[in-house]
Coordinates of C-alpha atoms in Angstrom, one line a residue:
M1 CA 114.2 -20.8 69.8
V2 CA 112.0 -21.3 66.6
K3 CA 113.2 -23.1 63.8
R4 CA 111.5 -22.5 60.4
E5 CA 110.3 -26.1 58.9
P6 CA 112.5 -27.9 56.6
A7 CA 111.6 -28.8 53.0
G8 CA 109.0 -31.6 52.3
A9 CA 107.3 -30.6 55.5
S10 CA 104.1 -29.0 53.2
A11 CA 104.2 -32.4 51.2
L12 CA 104.1 -34.2 54.7
A13 CA 100.8 -32.3 55.6
A14 CA 99.2 -32.9 52.4
G15 CA 100.6 -36.7 53.1
G16 CA 98.9 -36.1 56.9
Q17 CA 95.9 -35.1 55.7
A18 CA 94.6 -37.1 53.2
A19 CA 95.5 -39.9 55.5
A20 CA 93.8 -38.3 58.4
A21 CA 90.5 -38.4 55.6
T22 CA 90.6 -42.2 55.6
A23 CA 91.8 -43.1 58.6
G24 CA 88.4 -43.6 60.3
V25 CA 87.6 -46.1 57.4
Q26 CA 86.2 -49.5 58.7
L27 CA 83.6 -52.0 57.6
S28 CA 80.4 -52.4 59.7
R29 CA 78.1 -55.3 60.6
R30 CA 75.0 -54.0 60.3
R31 CA 75.9 -54.1 56.3
W32 CA 74.8 -57.2 55.9
V33 CA 71.5 -56.8 57.8
V34 CA 70.8 -53.6 56.0
L35 CA 71.0 -55.5 52.6
L36 CA 69.2 -58.1 53.7
L37 CA 65.9 -56.3 54.5
F38 CA 66.7 -53.5 51.6
S39 CA 66.4 -56.9 49.2
S40 CA 63.3 -58.5 50.9
Y41 CA 61.4 -55.4 50.4
S42 CA 62.6 -54.6 46.9
L43 CA 61.0 -58.5 46.2
C44 CA 57.9 -57.8 47.5
N45 CA 57.8 -55.0 45.0
G46 CA 59.2 -57.1 42.3
F47 CA 56.2 -59.9 42.8
Q48 CA 53.7 -56.8 42.3
W49 CA 54.5 -55.7 39.1
I50 CA 54.4 -59.1 37.4
Q51 CA 51.7 -60.9 39.7
Y52 CA 49.1 -59.3 36.7
G53 CA 51.3 -60.3 33.5
S54 CA 52.2 -63.7 34.7
I55 CA 48.3 -64.9 34.7
N56 CA 47.6 -62.2 31.9
N57 CA 44.8 -64.1 30.5
I58 CA 43.6 -65.0 34.1
F59 CA 43.3 -61.7 35.5
A60 CA 41.9 -60.1 32.0
R61 CA 38.5 -62.6 31.7
F62 CA 37.8 -62.2 35.8
Y63 CA 37.9 -58.1 35.2
G64 CA 36.5 -58.7 31.9
V65 CA 39.3 -56.2 30.1
S66 CA 41.8 -56.8 27.1
A67 CA 45.0 -58.3 27.6
F68 CA 46.6 -54.9 27.0
A69 CA 44.3 -53.4 29.7
I70 CA 46.9 -56.3 32.1
D71 CA 49.6 -55.3 30.7
W72 CA 49.4 -51.7 31.9
L73 CA 49.0 -52.7 34.9
S74 CA 52.6 -53.5 34.6
M75 CA 53.8 -50.7 32.3
S76 CA 52.6 -48.1 35.6
Y77 CA 55.5 -49.2 36.9
M78 CA 57.1 -48.1 33.9
L79 CA 55.3 -45.3 33.3
T80 CA 55.6 -43.3 36.9
Y81 CA 59.3 -43.8 37.0
I82 CA 59.8 -40.9 34.1
P83 CA 58.7 -37.9 35.6
L84 CA 59.5 -39.1 39.0
L85 CA 63.2 -40.3 39.1
F86 CA 64.5 -36.4 39.4
P87 CA 62.2 -35.6 42.6
V88 CA 63.4 -38.9 44.4
A89 CA 66.7 -38.6 43.6
W90 CA 67.4 -35.1 44.7
L91 CA 65.1 -36.4 47.9
L92 CA 67.8 -38.9 48.6
D93 CA 70.9 -36.9 47.7
K94 CA 69.4 -34.3 50.7
R95 CA 67.9 -36.6 52.7
G96 CA 69.5 -40.1 52.6
L97 CA 69.2 -44.0 52.5
R98 CA 65.6 -44.2 55.6
L99 CA 63.6 -41.5 54.5
I100 CA 63.6 -43.0 51.2
A101 CA 63.5 -46.5 52.4
L102 CA 61.1 -45.7 54.6
V103 CA 58.6 -44.9 52.0
G104 CA 59.1 -47.1 49.8
S105 CA 57.9 -49.5 52.2
A106 CA 55.1 -47.9 53.2
L107 CA 54.3 -47.2 49.7
N108 CA 54.5 -50.7 49.2
A109 CA 52.3 -51.6 51.7
L110 CA 49.6 -49.4 51.3
G111 CA 49.6 -50.9 47.7
A112 CA 48.8 -54.0 48.9
W113 CA 46.3 -53.4 51.1
V114 CA 44.5 -51.1 48.2
K115 CA 44.6 -54.2 45.9
L116 CA 42.3 -56.2 48.8
G117 CA 39.4 -53.7 47.5
S118 CA 39.6 -54.3 44.3
L119 CA 37.6 -58.8 44.5
K120 CA 34.9 -58.0 42.3
P121 CA 34.8 -58.1 38.8
H122 CA 33.0 -54.3 38.3
L123 CA 36.6 -53.3 40.3
F124 CA 39.0 -53.1 37.9
P125 CA 40.0 -49.5 38.9
I126 CA 40.3 -50.1 42.1
T127 CA 43.3 -52.9 41.0
V128 CA 45.0 -49.8 39.2
L129 CA 45.3 -47.5 42.4
G130 CA 46.3 -50.5 44.0
Q131 CA 49.2 -51.3 41.4
V132 CA 49.8 -47.4 40.8
I133 CA 50.5 -46.6 44.0
C134 CA 52.9 -50.3 44.1
S135 CA 54.8 -48.4 40.9
L136 CA 55.1 -45.0 43.1
S137 CA 57.0 -47.3 45.6
Q138 CA 59.4 -48.8 43.1
V139 CA 60.5 -45.2 42.3
F140 CA 61.8 -45.2 45.7
I141 CA 63.6 -48.6 45.5
L142 CA 65.3 -49.1 41.8
G143 CA 68.1 -46.3 42.0
M144 CA 69.5 -47.6 45.5
P145 CA 71.1 -50.6 45.1
S146 CA 74.4 -48.7 44.3
R147 CA 74.1 -46.2 46.5
I148 CA 73.8 -49.2 49.7
A149 CA 76.8 -50.9 48.5
S150 CA 78.8 -47.6 47.9
V151 CA 77.7 -46.1 51.7
W152 CA 77.5 -48.9 53.1
F153 CA 80.3 -51.5 51.9
G154 CA 84.4 -51.6 51.2
S155 CA 86.0 -51.7 47.5
R156 CA 86.2 -55.0 47.3
E157 CA 82.4 -56.4 48.2
V158 CA 81.0 -53.2 46.7
S159 CA 80.1 -54.9 43.3
T160 CA 79.3 -57.8 44.9
A161 CA 76.9 -56.1 47.7
C162 CA 75.4 -54.5 44.7
S163 CA 74.3 -57.4 43.2
I164 CA 73.0 -58.8 45.6
A165 CA 70.8 -55.6 45.9
V166 CA 69.1 -56.0 43.1
F167 CA 68.5 -59.7 43.5
G168 CA 65.5 -59.0 45.4
N169 CA 63.4 -57.3 42.8
Q170 CA 64.7 -60.7 40.5
L171 CA 64.3 -62.7 43.0
G172 CA 60.6 -60.8 43.6
I173 CA 59.8 -60.6 39.6
A174 CA 60.5 -64.8 40.1
T175 CA 58.9 -65.1 42.2
G176 CA 55.4 -63.4 40.4
F177 CA 56.2 -66.1 38.3
L178 CA 55.8 -69.1 40.1
V179 CA 53.7 -68.2 43.1
P180 CA 50.5 -66.6 41.0
P181 CA 49.5 -69.6 38.5
V182 CA 49.5 -71.6 41.4
L183 CA 47.9 -70.0 43.7
V184 CA 45.1 -68.4 41.2
P185 CA 44.1 -71.5 39.1
N186 CA 42.6 -71.2 35.8
V187 CA 39.2 -71.9 37.2
D188 CA 35.4 -70.8 35.5
D189 CA 32.9 -69.3 38.4
A190 CA 33.8 -66.5 39.4
E191 CA 33.4 -66.6 42.9
K192 CA 36.9 -69.4 43.4
L193 CA 38.2 -67.3 41.0
A194 CA 38.1 -63.9 43.7
Y195 CA 38.5 -66.2 46.4
H196 CA 42.1 -67.5 45.4
I197 CA 42.8 -63.7 44.5
S198 CA 41.8 -62.6 48.1
I199 CA 44.5 -64.9 49.0
M200 CA 47.3 -63.5 47.1
F201 CA 46.4 -60.2 47.5
F202 CA 46.4 -60.4 51.5
M203 CA 49.5 -62.9 51.8
T204 CA 51.3 -60.1 50.0
A205 CA 50.0 -57.4 52.3
G206 CA 51.0 -59.3 55.1
V207 CA 54.3 -59.4 53.4
A208 CA 54.9 -56.1 52.6
T209 CA 53.5 -55.0 56.6
A210 CA 55.6 -56.8 58.3
L211 CA 58.8 -55.6 56.1
F212 CA 57.6 -51.5 56.5
I213 CA 58.0 -52.4 60.6
L214 CA 61.3 -53.6 59.9
V215 CA 62.3 -50.5 57.8
V216 CA 61.2 -48.3 60.5
I217 CA 63.2 -50.5 63.5
V218 CA 66.4 -51.6 61.8
F219 CA 66.8 -49.9 58.7
K220 CA 70.3 -47.5 59.6
E221 CA 70.5 -44.6 57.5
K222 CA 74.7 -45.3 57.0
P223 CA 77.5 -46.4 59.4
L224 CA 79.4 -45.2 61.8
H225 CA 82.6 -45.4 59.4
P226 CA 82.4 -44.6 55.8
P227 CA 83.5 -48.6 54.2
S228 CA 86.1 -46.9 51.8
R229 CA 88.3 -44.5 51.0
A230 CA 86.4 -43.4 48.4
Q231 CA 83.8 -42.8 50.4
A232 CA 85.5 -40.6 53.2
L233 CA 86.0 -38.5 50.5
I234 CA 82.8 -37.6 49.5
Q235 CA 82.0 -37.7 53.2
S236 CA 84.0 -34.8 53.6
R237 CA 83.4 -32.8 50.6
P238 CA 81.6 -29.6 53.0
T239 CA 77.7 -29.4 51.6
Q240 CA 78.1 -26.1 49.7
E241 CA 79.9 -28.3 47.1
Y242 CA 77.6 -30.2 45.5
S243 CA 74.4 -29.0 43.3
Y244 CA 71.8 -31.8 42.3
M245 CA 71.2 -29.8 39.0
Q246 CA 75.1 -29.4 38.5
S247 CA 75.6 -33.0 39.3
I248 CA 73.2 -34.4 36.1
L249 CA 74.4 -31.3 34.0
R250 CA 77.9 -33.3 34.3
L251 CA 76.1 -36.8 33.4
F252 CA 74.8 -36.0 30.7
R253 CA 78.6 -34.4 29.6
N254 CA 79.6 -37.4 29.7
A255 CA 80.4 -39.2 26.7
N256 CA 80.7 -42.1 28.1
F257 CA 78.0 -42.3 30.5
V258 CA 75.6 -41.1 27.8
L259 CA 76.8 -44.3 25.8
L260 CA 76.0 -46.4 28.9
M261 CA 72.3 -44.8 29.8
L262 CA 71.3 -45.6 26.3
T263 CA 72.7 -49.0 25.7
Y264 CA 71.6 -50.3 29.5
G265 CA 67.7 -48.8 28.3
L266 CA 67.9 -51.4 24.6
N267 CA 68.9 -54.2 27.2
T268 CA 66.8 -54.2 30.1
G269 CA 63.9 -52.3 28.1
C270 CA 64.2 -55.6 26.3
F271 CA 63.5 -57.7 29.3
Y272 CA 61.0 -55.6 30.7
A273 CA 58.7 -56.5 27.6
L274 CA 59.7 -60.0 27.6
S275 CA 58.7 -60.3 31.4
T276 CA 55.3 -58.5 31.0
L277 CA 54.6 -60.6 27.3
L278 CA 56.1 -64.4 28.6
N279 CA 52.3 -65.0 29.4
R280 CA 51.4 -64.3 26.1
M281 CA 54.0 -66.4 24.3
V282 CA 53.9 -69.4 26.0
I283 CA 49.9 -70.0 25.7
H284 CA 50.2 -68.8 22.1
H285 CA 52.0 -72.6 21.2
Y286 CA 50.9 -74.1 24.3
P287 CA 47.3 -73.7 25.0
R288 CA 46.4 -74.4 29.5
E289 CA 50.6 -73.7 30.1
E290 CA 49.8 -71.0 32.3
V291 CA 52.0 -72.6 35.5
N292 CA 54.8 -73.9 32.9
A293 CA 54.8 -70.2 31.6
G294 CA 55.5 -68.9 35.1
R295 CA 58.1 -71.6 35.5
I296 CA 59.8 -70.9 32.3
G297 CA 60.1 -67.2 33.5
L298 CA 60.9 -68.3 37.0
T299 CA 63.4 -70.1 35.9
I300 CA 64.3 -66.9 33.5
I301 CA 65.1 -64.5 36.5
L302 CA 67.1 -67.6 38.7
S303 CA 69.6 -67.8 35.6
G304 CA 69.9 -64.5 36.4
M305 CA 70.2 -64.0 39.8
A306 CA 73.1 -66.5 39.4
G307 CA 74.5 -64.4 36.7
A308 CA 74.8 -61.4 38.9
L309 CA 75.8 -62.7 41.0
I310 CA 78.6 -64.0 39.4
S311 CA 79.4 -61.5 37.4
G312 CA 79.8 -59.2 40.8
V313 CA 82.3 -61.6 42.5
W314 CA 84.3 -61.4 38.7
L315 CA 84.3 -57.5 39.2
D316 CA 85.5 -57.4 43.0
R317 CA 88.1 -59.3 41.5
T318 CA 89.1 -58.3 38.3
K319 CA 88.2 -54.6 38.0
T320 CA 87.1 -55.4 33.9
Y321 CA 84.1 -53.4 34.1
K322 CA 83.9 -52.5 30.6
Q323 CA 85.1 -56.3 29.0
T324 CA 82.6 -58.1 31.5
T325 CA 80.2 -56.0 30.3
L326 CA 80.2 -56.7 26.6
A327 CA 81.2 -59.2 26.5
V328 CA 77.7 -60.7 29.1
Y329 CA 75.5 -58.3 26.3
I330 CA 77.0 -60.3 24.0
M331 CA 75.9 -63.2 24.8
S332 CA 72.3 -61.8 25.9
L333 CA 71.7 -61.0 21.8
V334 CA 73.1 -64.8 21.6
G335 CA 71.1 -66.2 23.9
M336 CA 67.9 -64.1 22.7
I337 CA 68.0 -65.8 19.2
A338 CA 68.5 -69.1 21.1
Y339 CA 65.3 -68.1 22.4
T340 CA 63.5 -66.9 19.4
F341 CA 64.1 -69.6 17.1
T342 CA 63.5 -72.7 19.5
L343 CA 60.1 -70.8 21.1
S344 CA 58.0 -72.5 18.7
L345 CA 59.4 -75.4 18.3
G346 CA 56.7 -77.2 20.3
H347 CA 59.1 -79.5 23.3
L348 CA 59.0 -76.9 26.1
W349 CA 61.7 -78.5 28.2
V350 CA 64.3 -76.7 25.2
V351 CA 62.2 -73.3 25.7
F352 CA 63.6 -74.4 29.2
V353 CA 67.1 -74.4 28.4
T354 CA 67.5 -71.7 25.9
A355 CA 65.2 -69.4 28.1
G356 CA 67.5 -69.5 30.8
M357 CA 70.6 -69.0 28.9
L358 CA 69.3 -65.5 28.3
G359 CA 68.1 -65.1 31.8
F360 CA 71.8 -66.4 32.9
F361 CA 73.1 -63.2 30.5
M362 CA 69.7 -60.8 30.4
T363 CA 69.0 -60.1 34.0
G364 CA 72.6 -61.1 35.0
Y365 CA 73.3 -57.7 32.9
L366 CA 71.0 -55.0 35.6
P367 CA 73.6 -54.8 38.4
L368 CA 76.1 -54.8 36.2
G369 CA 74.9 -51.6 34.3
F370 CA 74.6 -49.9 38.1
E371 CA 78.5 -51.0 39.4
F372 CA 79.9 -49.7 35.5
A373 CA 77.7 -46.0 35.5
A374 CA 79.2 -45.3 39.6
E375 CA 83.1 -46.1 38.3
L376 CA 82.6 -44.4 34.9
T377 CA 80.1 -41.5 37.3
Y378 CA 82.3 -41.3 40.1
P379 CA 82.3 -38.8 42.6
E380 CA 78.8 -37.8 41.1
S381 CA 75.5 -39.7 43.3
E382 CA 75.2 -43.2 42.4
G383 CA 71.1 -43.1 42.9
T384 CA 71.5 -39.8 40.5
S385 CA 73.4 -42.4 38.0
S386 CA 71.6 -45.5 38.6
G387 CA 68.3 -43.3 38.5
L388 CA 69.1 -42.1 35.0
L389 CA 69.3 -45.8 34.0
N390 CA 66.6 -47.1 35.4
V391 CA 64.5 -43.6 33.2
S392 CA 66.0 -44.8 29.8
A393 CA 65.4 -48.3 31.0
Q394 CA 61.5 -47.8 31.7
I395 CA 61.6 -45.3 28.5
F396 CA 62.6 -48.5 26.2
G397 CA 60.1 -50.8 28.9
I398 CA 56.9 -49.0 27.5
A399 CA 58.0 -48.9 24.1
F400 CA 59.4 -52.1 23.6
T401 CA 56.3 -53.7 25.2
I402 CA 53.4 -52.0 23.0
G403 CA 55.9 -52.6 20.3
Q404 CA 56.2 -56.4 20.9
G405 CA 52.9 -56.8 21.2
Q406 CA 51.9 -55.2 18.2
I407 CA 54.1 -57.1 16.2
M408 CA 52.7 -60.9 18.2
D409 CA 49.8 -59.0 17.4
H410 CA 49.6 -59.0 13.6
F411 CA 52.7 -60.8 12.7
G412 CA 53.2 -63.5 15.3
T413 CA 55.7 -63.7 18.3
K414 CA 58.7 -65.0 16.3
A415 CA 58.5 -61.3 14.4
G416 CA 58.6 -59.3 18.4
N417 CA 61.1 -61.4 19.6
L418 CA 63.4 -60.6 16.5
F419 CA 62.7 -57.3 16.8
L420 CA 64.5 -57.7 20.4
C421 CA 66.7 -59.3 19.0
A422 CA 67.0 -56.1 16.5
F423 CA 67.7 -53.5 19.1
L424 CA 69.9 -55.9 21.7
L425 CA 72.5 -56.2 18.0
L426 CA 72.5 -52.2 18.0
G427 CA 73.1 -52.2 22.2
T428 CA 76.5 -54.4 21.6
I429 CA 77.6 -52.4 18.7
M430 CA 77.0 -48.9 21.3
T431 CA 78.5 -50.5 23.9
A432 CA 82.7 -51.0 22.1
F433 CA 82.6 -47.8 22.0
I434 CA 82.1 -46.8 26.2
K435 CA 85.9 -46.2 27.5
A436 CA 86.7 -47.9 30.8
D437 CA 87.1 -44.4 32.6
L438 CA 87.4 -46.4 36.2
R439 CA 86.9 -43.0 38.2
R440 CA 86.4 -44.1 41.5
Q441 CA 88.7 -47.4 41.7
Q442 CA 91.6 -44.3 40.6
A443 CA 90.4 -42.9 43.7
N444 CA 90.8 -45.3 45.9
L445 CA 93.9 -46.3 44.8
G446 CA 94.9 -43.1 44.6
N447 CA 94.7 -42.0 48.4
E448 CA 96.0 -45.8 49.4
Q449 CA 99.2 -44.4 47.5
T450 CA 98.7 -40.6 49.0
R451 CA 98.3 -42.8 52.6
L452 CA 101.4 -44.6 53.0
Q453 CA 103.3 -41.5 50.8
G454 CA 102.1 -39.2 53.9
R455 CA 103.2 -42.1 56.3
N456 CA 106.4 -42.3 54.7
Q457 CA 107.1 -38.8 54.5
I458 CA 106.7 -38.5 58.3
M459 CA 109.2 -41.7 58.8
D460 CA 111.5 -40.2 56.5
Y461 CA 111.1 -37.2 58.5
G462 CA 111.2 -38.2 61.6
T463 CA 114.6 -39.4 61.2
V464 CA 115.9 -36.8 60.2
A465 CA 114.8 -35.3 63.2
C466 CA 116.5 -37.2 65.1
N467 CA 119.8 -36.7 63.1
P468 CA 122.7 -35.0 65.6
N469 CA 124.4 -33.5 62.2
S470 CA 121.1 -31.9 60.8
I471 CA 120.8 -30.3 64.6
N472 CA 122.3 -28.7 66.6
S473 CA 121.6 -31.4 69.6
H474 CA 123.2 -33.9 71.5
S475 CA 120.9 -36.2 72.1
C476 CA 116.5 -36.7 70.2
S477 CA 114.0 -37.9 72.2
L478 CA 110.3 -38.9 70.7
T479 CA 108.6 -35.8 72.7
H480 CA 110.8 -34.1 70.5
T481 CA 110.7 -35.9 67.5
Q482 CA 107.2 -35.8 67.8
R483 CA 107.4 -32.2 68.2
C484 CA 109.2 -31.2 64.5
S485 CA 106.2 -34.1 62.6
L486 CA 104.8 -31.0 63.8
N487 CA 106.5 -28.6 61.1
V488 CA 108.0 -26.9 64.1
C489 CA 111.1 -28.1 65.6
I490 CA 112.0 -26.3 68.9
T491 CA 115.4 -26.9 70.6

């Protein structure tokens, strides 16, 4: 005889399905290798972004071009990103992490080798071509940190992993501030200068090529098992349910994300302008201090990396995304004001201190924006949300670099820095209006509760099945209980 399933069995089935959907959650030991490799080739690309700007005056004299032309070598990174974001983000969603990593690291190496053909003063167009190729590589890099963190890391380490992934690019920028002034001294002889530049270009090309080979061998698409319940739900979603264009439209209808996109662009755009024009600012007040200008840039980035790491660990422990983001934004404004009014005092050590304070918060803000966006937009693709943040940053970066450069030329460095302070103040006010709608955290918590509820229902149902008064039987075996848990009780 077959009995009808008891009341509550449908709830049991739903709980069991939710538990089954997340039963395969497991962390992969390979995740740290993937993260380190991505950070390494991102480092190389970040170095190539700022290697011209950190010794702007030397390259301008070598190629016989204006300082503004050298600035455009840095701004080319920002310019190429804007139109290429959507095709690359679509490719990331359709083809996955591995293809994007292969193309990004390959273009990074190719651009480095092309630059080796520009070691004569009349070959400036060749160095522009090499830099543009490297800027194409950057499009395949900047949107990856939050995606790698979500695909490879668990919910308790995802913010830290994102911070480390961002570290690579930041450390590359730091190296780009430190190494070029050391490898390429400010000498008058053009042949000696070309020799020093060739050493820097050869080293960069060798490292970029080695990293590309490692990506081919080591970098994998995703782990065998999803690292978190939120990621398990995304992977279990049927492919036909996802529409790239619909995802973008949903993001633009998300008011909190739009606010974050604007405020992220303002903050990061200020950072891009400051990094690009730092050599010009420092040399204006401290002539022939190219090496110290690079060290100040290094201080900004290294202190920012420390800030990013601390913020990532803090977020993993507290999940206070809104409060942390707002606090860091406020302190970025305070740091920019302090740097503005101490740059011209004539004491380099004071500039190092205020630049370090500025970097700790302004550079430390970058991974915060990625992770806050992933929370506000779940279950949308992290590549799309972080890509839109970066587009905003590139647009503001170009505008701020050109605007601040013109203000510096006509009114001085203080006026140029106050220009950035005004926009940081605007970004701080806008950040205060973002609501902390942490959808990814809610998904992780909801799945955990559903899993536990399903387990409890299975246990309760097994107890009922074994009660002689509830079923007309004098005994209950384990086999019988197992049958009952399948919604059919056979006696």
